[in-house]
Amino acid sequence: MELKEVIGRRRTIRFFLPFRPVERTKLQKMLEAARRSSCVGNVMNVRGIVIWKEQASDELLKAITPPLGYQQMQTAPVFILWYNETAAYDVEKWISDLHRLAETRRIGVNVESTKAQIDRGLRPAFGAMWKQAAVAPLAFMDVGQAIAQATLVAYDEGLSTCCMSSPRLEQIGRLLDLPESAVPVCLQA
């Protein structure tokens, strides 16, 4: 299917057939599409956790499916919790990732001079602002782009989806034992 057709036909679905299984390969394709999304600074801060309803604890299901409203959360057989991993912005990780890009000749022309430029110019700049960048609008834009790509692939694979936000996202994150550096963004049914 052509991209413009997928964009034009895709809809948010708020009722699912709970008895219809979701193939793991289709979810894997969604996760791969999210991983390949554009990312400011090549940080790769987007994370997703797949939650299979039949394998989730009662406490987790209660947090995901509130008693009032959210019909889609009551009927969806699987969810993805998407979050921003702020630790991906750690200056040492960021610089190390850029060095690897230079070593594999994906940035720069000369490996050693590119690494020197990274250390001279980018390390001081990133070092001064990485904690702010980890929670800046661009970080969350990257998460949104990843979710959008996953959503389009889901449609192309014959899956329906719906993204939800909730005051319970933090609680869901705690139940999934996310690291303190994780900022839950949305739950996708």
Short mmCIF file of C-alpha atoms in Angstrom, two decimals:
data_model
loop_
_atom_site.label_atom_id
_atom_site.label_comp_id
_atom_site.label_asym_id
_atom_site.label_seq_id
_atom_site.Cartn_x
_atom_site.Cartn_y
_atom_site.Cartn_z
CA MET A 1 0.00 0.00 0.00
CA GLU A 2 1.26 3.52 -0.77
CA LEU A 3 2.20 5.74 2.18
CA LYS A 4 -0.31 8.46 1.29
CA GLU A 5 -3.06 5.85 1.11
CA VAL A 6 -2.12 4.49 4.55
CA ILE A 7 -2.13 8.03 5.99
CA GLY A 8 -5.49 8.76 4.37
CA ARG A 9 -7.23 5.54 5.41
CA ARG A 10 -5.87 5.05 8.93
CA ARG A 11 -8.29 5.82 11.76
CA THR A 12 -8.21 5.71 15.53
CA ILE A 13 -10.19 2.67 16.65
CA ARG A 14 -11.85 2.58 20.05
CA PHE A 15 -13.34 -0.91 20.03
CA PHE A 16 -11.37 -4.08 19.54
CA LEU A 17 -12.22 -7.74 19.13
CA PRO A 18 -10.64 -9.11 22.32
CA PHE A 19 -10.78 -12.70 21.04
CA ARG A 20 -8.83 -11.87 17.86
CA PRO A 21 -5.14 -12.60 18.43
CA VAL A 22 -2.46 -10.07 17.52
CA GLU A 23 0.53 -11.64 15.80
CA ARG A 24 3.86 -10.98 17.51
CA THR A 25 5.50 -10.42 14.13
CA LYS A 26 3.19 -7.47 13.49
CA LEU A 27 4.05 -5.91 16.83
CA GLN A 28 7.73 -6.47 16.08
CA LYS A 29 7.30 -4.55 12.82
CA MET A 30 5.68 -1.69 14.74
CA LEU A 31 8.56 -1.59 17.22
CA GLU A 32 11.08 -1.69 14.37
CA ALA A 33 9.33 1.22 12.64
CA ALA A 34 9.53 3.21 15.88
CA ARG A 35 13.22 2.35 16.25
CA ARG A 36 13.93 3.61 12.74
CA SER A 37 12.18 6.94 13.25
CA SER A 38 14.04 10.22 12.95
CA CYS A 39 15.71 11.32 16.15
CA VAL A 40 17.32 14.62 17.08
CA GLY A 41 21.03 14.12 17.75
CA ASN A 42 20.73 10.38 17.07
CA VAL A 43 19.87 9.95 20.74
CA MET A 44 17.39 7.06 20.34
CA ASN A 45 15.41 7.98 23.46
CA VAL A 46 12.18 6.17 22.53
CA ARG A 47 11.24 2.98 24.32
CA GLY A 48 8.18 0.76 24.12
CA ILE A 49 7.05 -2.09 26.35
CA VAL A 50 4.56 -4.61 24.97
CA ILE A 51 1.91 -5.65 27.48
CA TRP A 52 -0.10 -8.77 26.59
CA LYS A 53 -3.43 -8.55 28.38
CA GLU A 54 -3.60 -12.30 29.07
CA GLN A 55 -0.17 -12.20 30.76
CA ALA A 56 -0.57 -8.95 32.72
CA SER A 57 -1.12 -8.92 36.46
CA ASP A 58 -4.53 -7.96 37.82
CA GLU A 59 -3.00 -4.81 39.34
CA LEU A 60 -1.53 -3.75 36.00
CA LEU A 61 -4.80 -4.44 34.15
CA LYS A 62 -6.69 -2.38 36.72
CA ALA A 63 -4.32 0.54 36.13
CA ILE A 64 -4.62 0.21 32.34
CA THR A 65 -8.39 -0.28 32.22
CA PRO A 66 -10.20 2.17 34.50
CA PRO A 67 -13.78 1.22 35.42
CA LEU A 68 -15.36 4.23 33.68
CA GLY A 69 -14.72 5.08 30.06
CA TYR A 70 -11.81 3.98 27.92
CA GLN A 71 -13.80 1.31 26.07
CA GLN A 72 -10.75 0.58 23.93
CA MET A 73 -8.69 -0.30 26.99
CA GLN A 74 -11.34 -2.77 28.12
CA THR A 75 -11.32 -4.68 24.82
CA ALA A 76 -7.75 -4.42 23.49
CA PRO A 77 -5.78 -7.70 23.64
CA VAL A 78 -2.38 -5.96 23.73
CA PHE A 79 -0.87 -2.58 24.60
CA ILE A 80 2.41 -0.77 24.10
CA LEU A 81 3.56 1.66 26.77
CA TRP A 82 5.71 4.27 25.01
CA TYR A 83 8.14 6.33 27.03
CA ASN A 84 10.99 8.81 26.77
CA GLU A 85 14.24 7.38 28.21
CA THR A 86 16.00 10.47 29.55
CA ALA A 87 19.17 8.48 30.29
CA ALA A 88 19.69 8.21 26.51
CA TYR A 89 20.76 11.87 26.65
CA ASP A 90 23.60 11.25 29.11
CA VAL A 91 26.55 13.20 27.72
CA GLU A 92 29.00 10.28 27.84
CA LYS A 93 26.57 7.97 26.03
CA TRP A 94 25.78 10.67 23.49
CA ILE A 95 29.46 11.35 22.75
CA SER A 96 30.23 7.62 22.60
CA ASP A 97 27.40 7.11 20.09
CA LEU A 98 28.72 9.95 17.93
CA HIS A 99 32.24 8.46 18.08
CA ARG A 100 30.82 5.14 16.85
CA LEU A 101 29.13 6.95 13.96
CA ALA A 102 32.50 8.51 13.05
CA GLU A 103 34.28 5.14 13.36
CA THR A 104 31.80 3.54 10.98
CA ARG A 105 32.16 6.54 8.64
CA ARG A 106 28.52 7.50 8.93
CA ILE A 107 29.48 11.07 9.87
CA GLY A 108 32.53 13.13 8.92
CA VAL A 109 35.23 12.37 6.39
CA ASN A 110 38.26 11.53 8.51
CA VAL A 111 37.61 9.41 11.60
CA GLU A 112 40.18 11.00 13.91
CA SER A 113 39.45 14.60 12.93
CA THR A 114 35.70 14.00 13.24
CA LYS A 115 36.15 12.54 16.73
CA ALA A 116 38.36 15.51 17.66
CA GLN A 117 35.66 17.91 16.45
CA ILE A 118 33.07 16.03 18.51
CA ASP A 119 35.24 16.27 21.61
CA ARG A 120 36.19 19.92 21.07
CA GLY A 121 32.83 21.30 19.98
CA LEU A 122 29.98 19.01 20.89
CA ARG A 123 31.14 17.58 24.22
CA PRO A 124 31.15 21.00 25.95
CA ALA A 125 27.81 21.98 24.42
CA PHE A 126 26.12 18.67 25.19
CA GLY A 127 27.70 18.53 28.65
CA ALA A 128 26.10 21.84 29.57
CA MET A 129 22.60 20.99 28.40
CA TRP A 130 21.97 17.24 28.24
CA LYS A 131 19.69 17.14 31.29
CA GLN A 132 17.49 19.91 29.87
CA ALA A 133 17.49 18.31 26.41
CA ALA A 134 16.25 15.02 27.91
CA VAL A 135 12.92 16.61 28.82
CA ALA A 136 12.74 19.32 26.13
CA PRO A 137 9.98 19.43 23.51
CA LEU A 138 12.27 17.87 20.88
CA ALA A 139 12.70 14.76 23.02
CA PHE A 140 8.94 14.26 23.17
CA MET A 141 8.59 15.10 19.48
CA ASP A 142 10.92 12.16 18.79
CA VAL A 143 8.66 9.89 20.85
CA GLY A 144 5.65 11.16 18.91
CA GLN A 145 7.34 10.51 15.57
CA ALA A 146 8.19 6.98 16.62
CA ILE A 147 4.61 6.31 17.72
CA ALA A 148 3.29 7.76 14.46
CA GLN A 149 5.50 5.43 12.42
CA ALA A 150 4.47 2.45 14.54
CA THR A 151 0.83 3.43 14.05
CA LEU A 152 1.18 3.60 10.27
CA VAL A 153 2.89 0.21 10.18
CA ALA A 154 0.13 -1.23 12.39
CA TYR A 155 -2.46 -0.08 9.87
CA ASP A 156 -0.42 -1.46 6.99
CA GLU A 157 -0.26 -4.79 8.85
CA GLY A 158 -4.05 -4.86 9.33
CA LEU A 159 -4.07 -3.80 12.99
CA SER A 160 -6.22 -1.11 14.56
CA THR A 161 -4.77 1.17 17.22
CA CYS A 162 -5.67 3.91 19.65
CA CYS A 163 -3.30 6.04 21.71
CA MET A 164 -4.31 7.04 25.21
CA SER A 165 -2.89 9.30 27.85
CA SER A 166 -3.88 8.98 31.44
CA PRO A 167 -2.98 10.21 34.89
CA ARG A 168 -2.31 6.52 35.55
CA LEU A 169 0.70 6.38 33.19
CA GLU A 170 3.10 6.95 36.07
CA GLN A 171 1.42 4.16 38.05
CA ILE A 172 1.65 1.84 35.03
CA GLY A 173 5.34 2.73 34.70
CA ARG A 174 5.94 1.85 38.36
CA LEU A 175 4.11 -1.46 37.96
CA LEU A 176 6.32 -2.26 34.98
CA ASP A 177 9.37 -1.35 37.06
CA LEU A 178 10.56 1.32 34.64
CA PRO A 179 13.77 3.10 35.61
CA GLU A 180 13.54 6.51 37.29
CA SER A 181 14.87 8.00 34.05
CA ALA A 182 11.72 6.92 32.15
CA VAL A 183 8.95 9.39 31.35
CA PRO A 184 5.80 7.53 30.21
CA VAL A 185 4.15 9.31 27.26
CA CYS A 186 1.22 7.19 26.12
CA LEU A 187 -0.38 3.80 26.08
CA GLN A 188 -1.25 2.41 22.64
CA ALA A 189 -3.98 -0.19 22.42
#
